[in-house]
Amino acid sequence: MKTIFLLIYLALYPCFGIAATAHASLSNFRFEIISGEGATFVPDSFYSQVISTVHTQSREEVQDKLPAPYIYDISAVTTGGHGQAVTNISYAPGSTPVFSSDATATRGTADSYGQTFFSLNYIANSVIKISADAHVSGTAGEKDIVTTIAAIRGANIGPNGGIANHFEPNIGYASYPYAFDGDWSFSRTLSFTFSYPTDTILYFASKTYASVEINPYIPTQVPEPQSYVMAFLGLMMLAAKNFRALKAR
């Protein structure tokens, strides 16, 4: 009987797969002028890029600028082998941008990446606050490597043309073997407050990244139909042998 179960397992093993998942998102962006004239958005500076990859073989990349009237939806979806990667960035007047990156795999790897850049014309001595709600979550099995990052970043150009200040509030997990067996999720509000004594250009970026890697990677393909036939014949032969042994008793 043990032999029969072993044959069934070996025949079906390539079909088994426990999915590892990763999710990172940014939502509910808020731009507040605490004091002063604040800053104005520079539409021509808006640039977005999303990339999704599965097993390094299937890949989609989309890059674009924010078109008038500033209704925006950019996404990359890759499905292949035993995984899926999805990245989406959306924005419309009257709402705040939403960023999300998701990756799922039962074998191999899947990666999802999204990033957006834009500029603000900052007025001297204003106090502004930029914030967003970040969330990361994942599911990892033993030895799976799951990475999730959600971040907002910024920098401004000083009087001499160089970077005068930079700020990088972020939330993220980098999972190493045995570090995150099971499920986890974590949320935090990311924010920074900025002020500067002269007019300047303020650069702003948002990023989400989700990556999963199944270990050990088993490249065996789903069995061909003949594999099932051979396994079935083997089971029949074992059953017949056991039946004859029982009758001989």
PDB file of C-alpha atoms in Angstrom:
ATOM      1  CA  MET A   1       0.000   0.000   0.000  1.00  0.00           C
ATOM      2  CA  LYS A   2       2.846   2.394   0.805  1.00  0.00           C
ATOM      3  CA  THR A   3       4.286   1.727  -2.636  1.00  0.00           C
ATOM      4  CA  ILE A   4       0.987   2.678  -4.256  1.00  0.00           C
ATOM      5  CA  PHE A   5       0.833   5.990  -2.400  1.00  0.00           C
ATOM      6  CA  LEU A   6       4.453   6.703  -3.323  1.00  0.00           C
ATOM      7  CA  LEU A   7       3.730   6.151  -7.010  1.00  0.00           C
ATOM      8  CA  ILE A   8       0.706   8.438  -6.847  1.00  0.00           C
ATOM      9  CA  TYR A   9       2.779  11.152  -5.173  1.00  0.00           C
ATOM     10  CA  LEU A  10       5.600  10.890  -7.698  1.00  0.00           C
ATOM     11  CA  ALA A  11       3.153  11.038 -10.589  1.00  0.00           C
ATOM     12  CA  LEU A  12       1.343  14.091  -9.301  1.00  0.00           C
ATOM     13  CA  TYR A  13       4.172  15.899  -7.469  1.00  0.00           C
ATOM     14  CA  PRO A  14       4.957  18.296 -10.328  1.00  0.00           C
ATOM     15  CA  CYS A  15       1.365  19.544 -10.131  1.00  0.00           C
ATOM     16  CA  PHE A  16       1.595  20.396  -6.453  1.00  0.00           C
ATOM     17  CA  GLY A  17       2.654  23.921  -5.571  1.00  0.00           C
ATOM     18  CA  ILE A  18       2.174  26.088  -2.522  1.00  0.00           C
ATOM     19  CA  ALA A  19       1.949  29.683  -3.721  1.00  0.00           C
ATOM     20  CA  ALA A  20       4.125  32.376  -2.202  1.00  0.00           C
ATOM     21  CA  THR A  21       2.587  35.835  -2.484  1.00  0.00           C
ATOM     22  CA  ALA A  22       3.737  39.422  -2.046  1.00  0.00           C
ATOM     23  CA  HIS A  23       1.759  42.666  -2.043  1.00  0.00           C
ATOM     24  CA  ALA A  24       2.779  46.310  -1.689  1.00  0.00           C
ATOM     25  CA  SER A  25       0.530  49.319  -2.075  1.00  0.00           C
ATOM     26  CA  LEU A  26       0.389  53.090  -1.593  1.00  0.00           C
ATOM     27  CA  SER A  27      -2.920  54.896  -1.379  1.00  0.00           C
ATOM     28  CA  ASN A  28      -4.663  57.963   0.014  1.00  0.00           C
ATOM     29  CA  PHE A  29      -1.928  60.410  -0.957  1.00  0.00           C
ATOM     30  CA  ARG A  30      -2.254  63.764   0.785  1.00  0.00           C
ATOM     31  CA  PHE A  31      -0.577  67.079  -0.038  1.00  0.00           C
ATOM     32  CA  GLU A  32      -1.058  69.731   2.634  1.00  0.00           C
ATOM     33  CA  ILE A  33       0.113  73.345   2.733  1.00  0.00           C
ATOM     34  CA  ILE A  34       0.794  74.006   6.399  1.00  0.00           C
ATOM     35  CA  SER A  35       1.833  77.632   5.809  1.00  0.00           C
ATOM     36  CA  GLY A  36       2.942  79.895   2.963  1.00  0.00           C
ATOM     37  CA  GLU A  37       2.112  79.615  -0.739  1.00  0.00           C
ATOM     38  CA  GLY A  38       3.143  75.969  -0.964  1.00  0.00           C
ATOM     39  CA  ALA A  39       4.041  74.423  -4.314  1.00  0.00           C
ATOM     40  CA  THR A  40       2.464  73.840  -7.710  1.00  0.00           C
ATOM     41  CA  PHE A  41       2.502  70.639  -9.712  1.00  0.00           C
ATOM     42  CA  VAL A  42       4.525  70.545 -12.965  1.00  0.00           C
ATOM     43  CA  PRO A  43       2.491  68.311 -15.329  1.00  0.00           C
ATOM     44  CA  ASP A  44       5.266  67.874 -17.885  1.00  0.00           C
ATOM     45  CA  SER A  45       7.494  66.342 -15.217  1.00  0.00           C
ATOM     46  CA  PHE A  46       5.182  63.391 -14.536  1.00  0.00           C
ATOM     47  CA  TYR A  47       6.654  60.034 -15.520  1.00  0.00           C
ATOM     48  CA  SER A  48       5.645  56.498 -14.627  1.00  0.00           C
ATOM     49  CA  GLN A  49       7.112  53.067 -15.197  1.00  0.00           C
ATOM     50  CA  VAL A  50       5.681  49.665 -14.343  1.00  0.00           C
ATOM     51  CA  ILE A  51       7.408  46.326 -14.891  1.00  0.00           C
ATOM     52  CA  SER A  52       6.198  42.798 -14.304  1.00  0.00           C
ATOM     53  CA  THR A  53       8.311  39.662 -14.748  1.00  0.00           C
ATOM     54  CA  VAL A  54       7.668  35.947 -14.284  1.00  0.00           C
ATOM     55  CA  HIS A  55      10.554  33.432 -14.239  1.00  0.00           C
ATOM     56  CA  THR A  56      12.716  36.039 -16.069  1.00  0.00           C
ATOM     57  CA  GLN A  57      11.129  34.723 -19.263  1.00  0.00           C
ATOM     58  CA  SER A  58       7.825  36.598 -19.427  1.00  0.00           C
ATOM     59  CA  ARG A  59       8.132  40.354 -19.023  1.00  0.00           C
ATOM     60  CA  GLU A  60       6.040  43.444 -19.652  1.00  0.00           C
ATOM     61  CA  GLU A  61       7.164  47.035 -19.258  1.00  0.00           C
ATOM     62  CA  VAL A  62       5.090  50.188 -19.688  1.00  0.00           C
ATOM     63  CA  GLN A  63       6.364  53.771 -19.456  1.00  0.00           C
ATOM     64  CA  ASP A  64       4.305  56.891 -19.916  1.00  0.00           C
ATOM     65  CA  LYS A  65       3.801  60.549 -19.036  1.00  0.00           C
ATOM     66  CA  LEU A  66       0.689  61.956 -17.450  1.00  0.00           C
ATOM     67  CA  PRO A  67      -1.667  62.938 -20.304  1.00  0.00           C
ATOM     68  CA  ALA A  68      -4.206  65.768 -20.144  1.00  0.00           C
ATOM     69  CA  PRO A  69      -6.670  66.027 -18.522  1.00  0.00           C
ATOM     70  CA  TYR A  70      -4.584  64.112 -16.017  1.00  0.00           C
ATOM     71  CA  ILE A  71      -6.653  60.954 -15.966  1.00  0.00           C
ATOM     72  CA  TYR A  72      -4.133  58.193 -15.633  1.00  0.00           C
ATOM     73  CA  ASP A  73      -4.127  54.416 -15.554  1.00  0.00           C
ATOM     74  CA  ILE A  74      -0.977  52.461 -16.299  1.00  0.00           C
ATOM     75  CA  SER A  75      -0.512  48.763 -15.626  1.00  0.00           C
ATOM     76  CA  ALA A  76       1.602  45.769 -16.541  1.00  0.00           C
ATOM     77  CA  VAL A  77       0.335  42.220 -16.153  1.00  0.00           C
ATOM     78  CA  THR A  78       2.474  39.158 -16.794  1.00  0.00           C
ATOM     79  CA  THR A  79       1.206  35.621 -16.447  1.00  0.00           C
ATOM     80  CA  GLY A  80       3.383  32.683 -17.374  1.00  0.00           C
ATOM     81  CA  GLY A  81       4.584  29.329 -16.168  1.00  0.00           C
ATOM     82  CA  HIS A  82       3.517  29.114 -12.554  1.00  0.00           C
ATOM     83  CA  GLY A  83       3.323  32.744 -11.537  1.00  0.00           C
ATOM     84  CA  GLN A  84       1.731  36.136 -12.048  1.00  0.00           C
ATOM     85  CA  ALA A  85       2.941  39.702 -11.552  1.00  0.00           C
ATOM     86  CA  VAL A  86       0.632  42.729 -11.656  1.00  0.00           C
ATOM     87  CA  THR A  87       1.482  46.406 -11.228  1.00  0.00           C
ATOM     88  CA  ASN A  88      -1.015  49.252 -11.472  1.00  0.00           C
ATOM     89  CA  ILE A  89      -0.918  53.028 -10.986  1.00  0.00           C
ATOM     90  CA  SER A  90      -4.103  55.048 -11.373  1.00  0.00           C
ATOM     91  CA  TYR A  91      -5.103  58.681 -10.915  1.00  0.00           C
ATOM     92  CA  ALA A  92      -8.100  60.806 -11.804  1.00  0.00           C
ATOM     93  CA  PRO A  93      -9.215  64.347 -10.900  1.00  0.00           C
ATOM     94  CA  GLY A  94     -10.942  64.386  -7.545  1.00  0.00           C
ATOM     95  CA  SER A  95      -9.132  61.280  -6.325  1.00  0.00           C
ATOM     96  CA  THR A  96      -5.669  60.440  -5.105  1.00  0.00           C
ATOM     97  CA  PRO A  97      -3.216  58.173  -6.932  1.00  0.00           C
ATOM     98  CA  VAL A  98      -3.250  54.497  -6.091  1.00  0.00           C
ATOM     99  CA  PHE A  99      -0.157  52.331  -6.500  1.00  0.00           C
ATOM    100  CA  SER A 100      -0.124  48.560  -6.141  1.00  0.00           C
ATOM    101  CA  SER A 101       2.293  45.740  -6.910  1.00  0.00           C
ATOM    102  CA  ASP A 102       1.421  42.063  -6.546  1.00  0.00           C
ATOM    103  CA  ALA A 103       3.390  38.891  -7.230  1.00  0.00           C
ATOM    104  CA  THR A 104       2.372  35.238  -6.923  1.00  0.00           C
ATOM    105  CA  ALA A 105       4.330  32.107  -7.783  1.00  0.00           C
ATOM    106  CA  THR A 106       4.130  28.376  -7.159  1.00  0.00           C
ATOM    107  CA  ARG A 107       7.541  27.752  -8.724  1.00  0.00           C
ATOM    108  CA  GLY A 108      10.392  29.995  -9.745  1.00  0.00           C
ATOM    109  CA  THR A 109      10.084  33.755  -9.323  1.00  0.00           C
ATOM    110  CA  ALA A 110       7.721  36.641  -9.995  1.00  0.00           C
ATOM    111  CA  ASP A 111       8.477  40.364  -9.657  1.00  0.00           C
ATOM    112  CA  SER A 112       6.241  43.422  -9.850  1.00  0.00           C
ATOM    113  CA  TYR A 113       7.589  46.984  -9.789  1.00  0.00           C
ATOM    114  CA  GLY A 114       6.007  50.404 -10.146  1.00  0.00           C
ATOM    115  CA  GLN A 115       7.467  53.889  -9.790  1.00  0.00           C
ATOM    116  CA  THR A 116       6.308  57.428 -10.556  1.00  0.00           C
ATOM    117  CA  PHE A 117       8.237  60.703 -10.563  1.00  0.00           C
ATOM    118  CA  PHE A 118       7.055  64.301 -10.728  1.00  0.00           C
ATOM    119  CA  SER A 119       8.197  67.812  -9.772  1.00  0.00           C
ATOM    120  CA  LEU A 120       6.779  70.657  -7.716  1.00  0.00           C
ATOM    121  CA  ASN A 121       7.623  74.357  -8.021  1.00  0.00           C
ATOM    122  CA  TYR A 122       8.201  75.188  -4.374  1.00  0.00           C
ATOM    123  CA  ILE A 123       7.724  78.717  -2.965  1.00  0.00           C
ATOM    124  CA  ALA A 124      10.276  79.882  -0.379  1.00  0.00           C
ATOM    125  CA  ASN A 125       9.503  79.461   3.316  1.00  0.00           C
ATOM    126  CA  SER A 126       6.358  77.452   2.726  1.00  0.00           C
ATOM    127  CA  VAL A 127       5.748  74.467   4.951  1.00  0.00           C
ATOM    128  CA  ILE A 128       4.255  71.520   3.111  1.00  0.00           C
ATOM    129  CA  LYS A 129       3.436  67.977   4.150  1.00  0.00           C
ATOM    130  CA  ILE A 130       3.203  64.961   1.838  1.00  0.00           C
ATOM    131  CA  SER A 131       1.905  61.635   3.087  1.00  0.00           C
ATOM    132  CA  ALA A 132       0.482  58.323   1.901  1.00  0.00           C
ATOM    133  CA  ASP A 133      -0.823  55.115   3.443  1.00  0.00           C
ATOM    134  CA  ALA A 134       1.472  52.151   2.831  1.00  0.00           C
ATOM    135  CA  HIS A 135       0.648  48.483   3.190  1.00  0.00           C
ATOM    136  CA  VAL A 136       2.705  45.344   2.615  1.00  0.00           C
ATOM    137  CA  SER A 137       1.735  41.718   3.072  1.00  0.00           C
ATOM    138  CA  GLY A 138       2.945  38.296   2.045  1.00  0.00           C
ATOM    139  CA  THR A 139       2.753  34.554   2.347  1.00  0.00           C
ATOM    140  CA  ALA A 140       5.947  32.528   2.453  1.00  0.00           C
ATOM    141  CA  GLY A 141       6.683  28.872   2.887  1.00  0.00           C
ATOM    142  CA  GLU A 142       9.865  27.406   4.285  1.00  0.00           C
ATOM    143  CA  LYS A 143      12.902  28.814   2.451  1.00  0.00           C
ATOM    144  CA  ASP A 144      10.767  31.030   0.186  1.00  0.00           C
ATOM    145  CA  ILE A 145      12.162  34.532  -0.321  1.00  0.00           C
ATOM    146  CA  VAL A 146       9.491  37.227  -0.332  1.00  0.00           C
ATOM    147  CA  THR A 147      10.287  40.936  -0.654  1.00  0.00           C
ATOM    148  CA  THR A 148       7.808  43.810  -0.373  1.00  0.00           C
ATOM    149  CA  ILE A 149       8.534  47.554  -0.450  1.00  0.00           C
ATOM    150  CA  ALA A 150       6.290  50.621  -0.415  1.00  0.00           C
ATOM    151  CA  ALA A 151       8.022  54.005  -0.342  1.00  0.00           C
ATOM    152  CA  ILE A 152       7.663  57.719  -0.989  1.00  0.00           C
ATOM    153  CA  ARG A 153      10.836  59.674  -1.648  1.00  0.00           C
ATOM    154  CA  GLY A 154      11.791  63.231  -2.419  1.00  0.00           C
ATOM    155  CA  ALA A 155      14.645  65.678  -2.881  1.00  0.00           C
ATOM    156  CA  ASN A 156      15.045  69.355  -3.701  1.00  0.00           C
ATOM    157  CA  ILE A 157      17.548  71.340  -5.748  1.00  0.00           C
ATOM    158  CA  GLY A 158      19.491  73.944  -3.768  1.00  0.00           C
ATOM    159  CA  PRO A 159      20.858  77.345  -4.919  1.00  0.00           C
ATOM    160  CA  ASN A 160      24.038  75.754  -6.294  1.00  0.00           C
ATOM    161  CA  GLY A 161      22.116  73.277  -8.418  1.00  0.00           C
ATOM    162  CA  GLY A 162      22.895  70.258  -6.256  1.00  0.00           C
ATOM    163  CA  ILE A 163      20.693  68.196  -3.991  1.00  0.00           C
ATOM    164  CA  ALA A 164      19.996  70.298  -0.914  1.00  0.00           C
ATOM    165  CA  ASN A 165      17.779  67.880   1.038  1.00  0.00           C
ATOM    166  CA  HIS A 166      16.444  64.424   0.494  1.00  0.00           C
ATOM    167  CA  PHE A 167      13.939  62.353   2.423  1.00  0.00           C
ATOM    168  CA  GLU A 168      12.876  58.720   2.095  1.00  0.00           C
ATOM    169  CA  PRO A 169      10.103  57.528   4.362  1.00  0.00           C
ATOM    170  CA  ASN A 170       9.368  53.935   3.442  1.00  0.00           C
ATOM    171  CA  ILE A 171       7.922  50.674   4.630  1.00  0.00           C
ATOM    172  CA  GLY A 172       9.257  47.317   3.522  1.00  0.00           C
ATOM    173  CA  TYR A 173      10.161  43.775   4.306  1.00  0.00           C
ATOM    174  CA  ALA A 174      13.021  41.733   2.903  1.00  0.00           C
ATOM    175  CA  SER A 175      12.467  38.068   3.688  1.00  0.00           C
ATOM    176  CA  TYR A 176      15.312  35.601   3.930  1.00  0.00           C
ATOM    177  CA  PRO A 177      15.119  31.833   4.377  1.00  0.00           C
ATOM    178  CA  TYR A 178      13.104  30.953   7.486  1.00  0.00           C
ATOM    179  CA  ALA A 179      12.476  34.630   8.226  1.00  0.00           C
ATOM    180  CA  PHE A 180       8.830  34.816   7.240  1.00  0.00           C
ATOM    181  CA  ASP A 181       7.253  31.386   7.203  1.00  0.00           C
ATOM    182  CA  GLY A 182       3.488  31.861   7.098  1.00  0.00           C
ATOM    183  CA  ASP A 183       1.488  35.051   6.553  1.00  0.00           C
ATOM    184  CA  TRP A 184       2.156  38.637   7.590  1.00  0.00           C
ATOM    185  CA  SER A 185       0.859  42.115   6.890  1.00  0.00           C
ATOM    186  CA  PHE A 186       1.860  45.576   8.026  1.00  0.00           C
ATOM    187  CA  SER A 187       0.519  49.088   7.454  1.00  0.00           C
ATOM    188  CA  ARG A 188       1.917  52.523   8.199  1.00  0.00           C
ATOM    189  CA  THR A 189       1.332  56.134   7.196  1.00  0.00           C
ATOM    190  CA  LEU A 190       4.428  57.570   5.518  1.00  0.00           C
ATOM    191  CA  SER A 191       4.885  61.328   5.653  1.00  0.00           C
ATOM    192  CA  PHE A 192       7.432  64.104   5.518  1.00  0.00           C
ATOM    193  CA  THR A 193       7.227  67.830   6.221  1.00  0.00           C
ATOM    194  CA  PHE A 194       9.374  70.154   4.121  1.00  0.00           C
ATOM    195  CA  SER A 195      10.429  73.804   4.321  1.00  0.00           C
ATOM    196  CA  TYR A 196      13.246  75.740   2.637  1.00  0.00           C
ATOM    197  CA  PRO A 197      14.368  79.421   2.667  1.00  0.00           C
ATOM    198  CA  THR A 198      14.400  79.931  -1.122  1.00  0.00           C
ATOM    199  CA  ASP A 199      12.339  78.982  -4.150  1.00  0.00           C
ATOM    200  CA  THR A 200      13.336  75.530  -5.391  1.00  0.00           C
ATOM    201  CA  ILE A 201      12.269  72.523  -7.398  1.00  0.00           C
ATOM    202  CA  LEU A 202      11.023  69.646  -5.307  1.00  0.00           C
ATOM    203  CA  TYR A 203      11.233  66.158  -6.814  1.00  0.00           C
ATOM    204  CA  PHE A 204       8.863  63.475  -5.627  1.00  0.00           C
ATOM    205  CA  ALA A 205       8.760  59.717  -6.257  1.00  0.00           C
ATOM    206  CA  SER A 206       6.528  56.826  -5.228  1.00  0.00           C
ATOM    207  CA  LYS A 207       7.521  53.192  -5.437  1.00  0.00           C
ATOM    208  CA  THR A 208       5.973  49.777  -4.852  1.00  0.00           C
ATOM    209  CA  TYR A 209       7.790  46.491  -5.293  1.00  0.00           C
ATOM    210  CA  ALA A 210       6.691  42.913  -4.728  1.00  0.00           C
ATOM    211  CA  SER A 211       8.844  39.846  -5.369  1.00  0.00           C
ATOM    212  CA  VAL A 212       8.577  36.137  -4.618  1.00  0.00           C
ATOM    213  CA  GLU A 213      11.074  33.350  -5.141  1.00  0.00           C
ATOM    214  CA  ILE A 214      10.201  29.741  -4.480  1.00  0.00           C
ATOM    215  CA  ASN A 215      13.016  27.624  -3.058  1.00  0.00           C
ATOM    216  CA  PRO A 216      14.048  25.114  -3.998  1.00  0.00           C
ATOM    217  CA  TYR A 217      13.064  25.843  -7.579  1.00  0.00           C
ATOM    218  CA  ILE A 218      11.789  22.660  -9.187  1.00  0.00           C
ATOM    219  CA  PRO A 219      11.718  23.148 -12.981  1.00  0.00           C
ATOM    220  CA  THR A 220       9.838  19.923 -13.685  1.00  0.00           C
ATOM    221  CA  GLN A 221       7.007  20.568 -16.089  1.00  0.00           C
ATOM    222  CA  VAL A 222       3.454  19.370 -15.615  1.00  0.00           C
ATOM    223  CA  PRO A 223       3.433  15.686 -16.595  1.00  0.00           C
ATOM    224  CA  GLU A 224       2.439  14.708 -20.111  1.00  0.00           C
ATOM    225  CA  PRO A 225      -0.682  12.501 -20.418  1.00  0.00           C
ATOM    226  CA  GLN A 226       1.485   9.436 -21.026  1.00  0.00           C
ATOM    227  CA  SER A 227       3.031   9.943 -17.569  1.00  0.00           C
ATOM    228  CA  TYR A 228      -0.364   9.485 -15.998  1.00  0.00           C
ATOM    229  CA  VAL A 229      -0.989   6.401 -18.150  1.00  0.00           C
ATOM    230  CA  MET A 230       2.285   4.823 -17.040  1.00  0.00           C
ATOM    231  CA  ALA A 231       1.550   5.624 -13.398  1.00  0.00           C
ATOM    232  CA  PHE A 232      -1.947   4.140 -13.721  1.00  0.00           C
ATOM    233  CA  LEU A 233      -0.584   0.943 -15.318  1.00  0.00           C
ATOM    234  CA  GLY A 234       1.949   0.633 -12.529  1.00  0.00           C
ATOM    235  CA  LEU A 235      -0.796   0.963  -9.936  1.00  0.00           C
ATOM    236  CA  MET A 236      -2.888  -1.671 -11.727  1.00  0.00           C
ATOM    237  CA  MET A 237       0.040  -4.085 -11.793  1.00  0.00           C
ATOM    238  CA  LEU A 238       0.667  -3.592  -8.079  1.00  0.00           C
ATOM    239  CA  ALA A 239      -3.021  -4.042  -7.315  1.00  0.00           C
ATOM    240  CA  ALA A 240      -3.122  -7.275  -9.330  1.00  0.00           C
ATOM    241  CA  LYS A 241      -0.017  -8.549  -7.576  1.00  0.00           C
ATOM    242  CA  ASN A 242      -1.489  -7.832  -4.158  1.00  0.00           C
ATOM    243  CA  PHE A 243      -4.772  -9.482  -5.172  1.00  0.00           C
ATOM    244  CA  ARG A 244      -3.001 -12.662  -6.267  1.00  0.00           C
ATOM    245  CA  ALA A 245      -1.028 -12.690  -3.019  1.00  0.00           C
ATOM    246  CA  LEU A 246      -4.226 -12.457  -1.002  1.00  0.00           C
ATOM    247  CA  LYS A 247      -5.854 -15.309  -2.950  1.00  0.00           C
ATOM    248  CA  ALA A 248      -2.834 -17.530  -2.436  1.00  0.00           C
ATOM    249  CA  ARG A 249      -3.213 -17.310   1.333  1.00  0.00           C
TER     250      ARG A 249
END
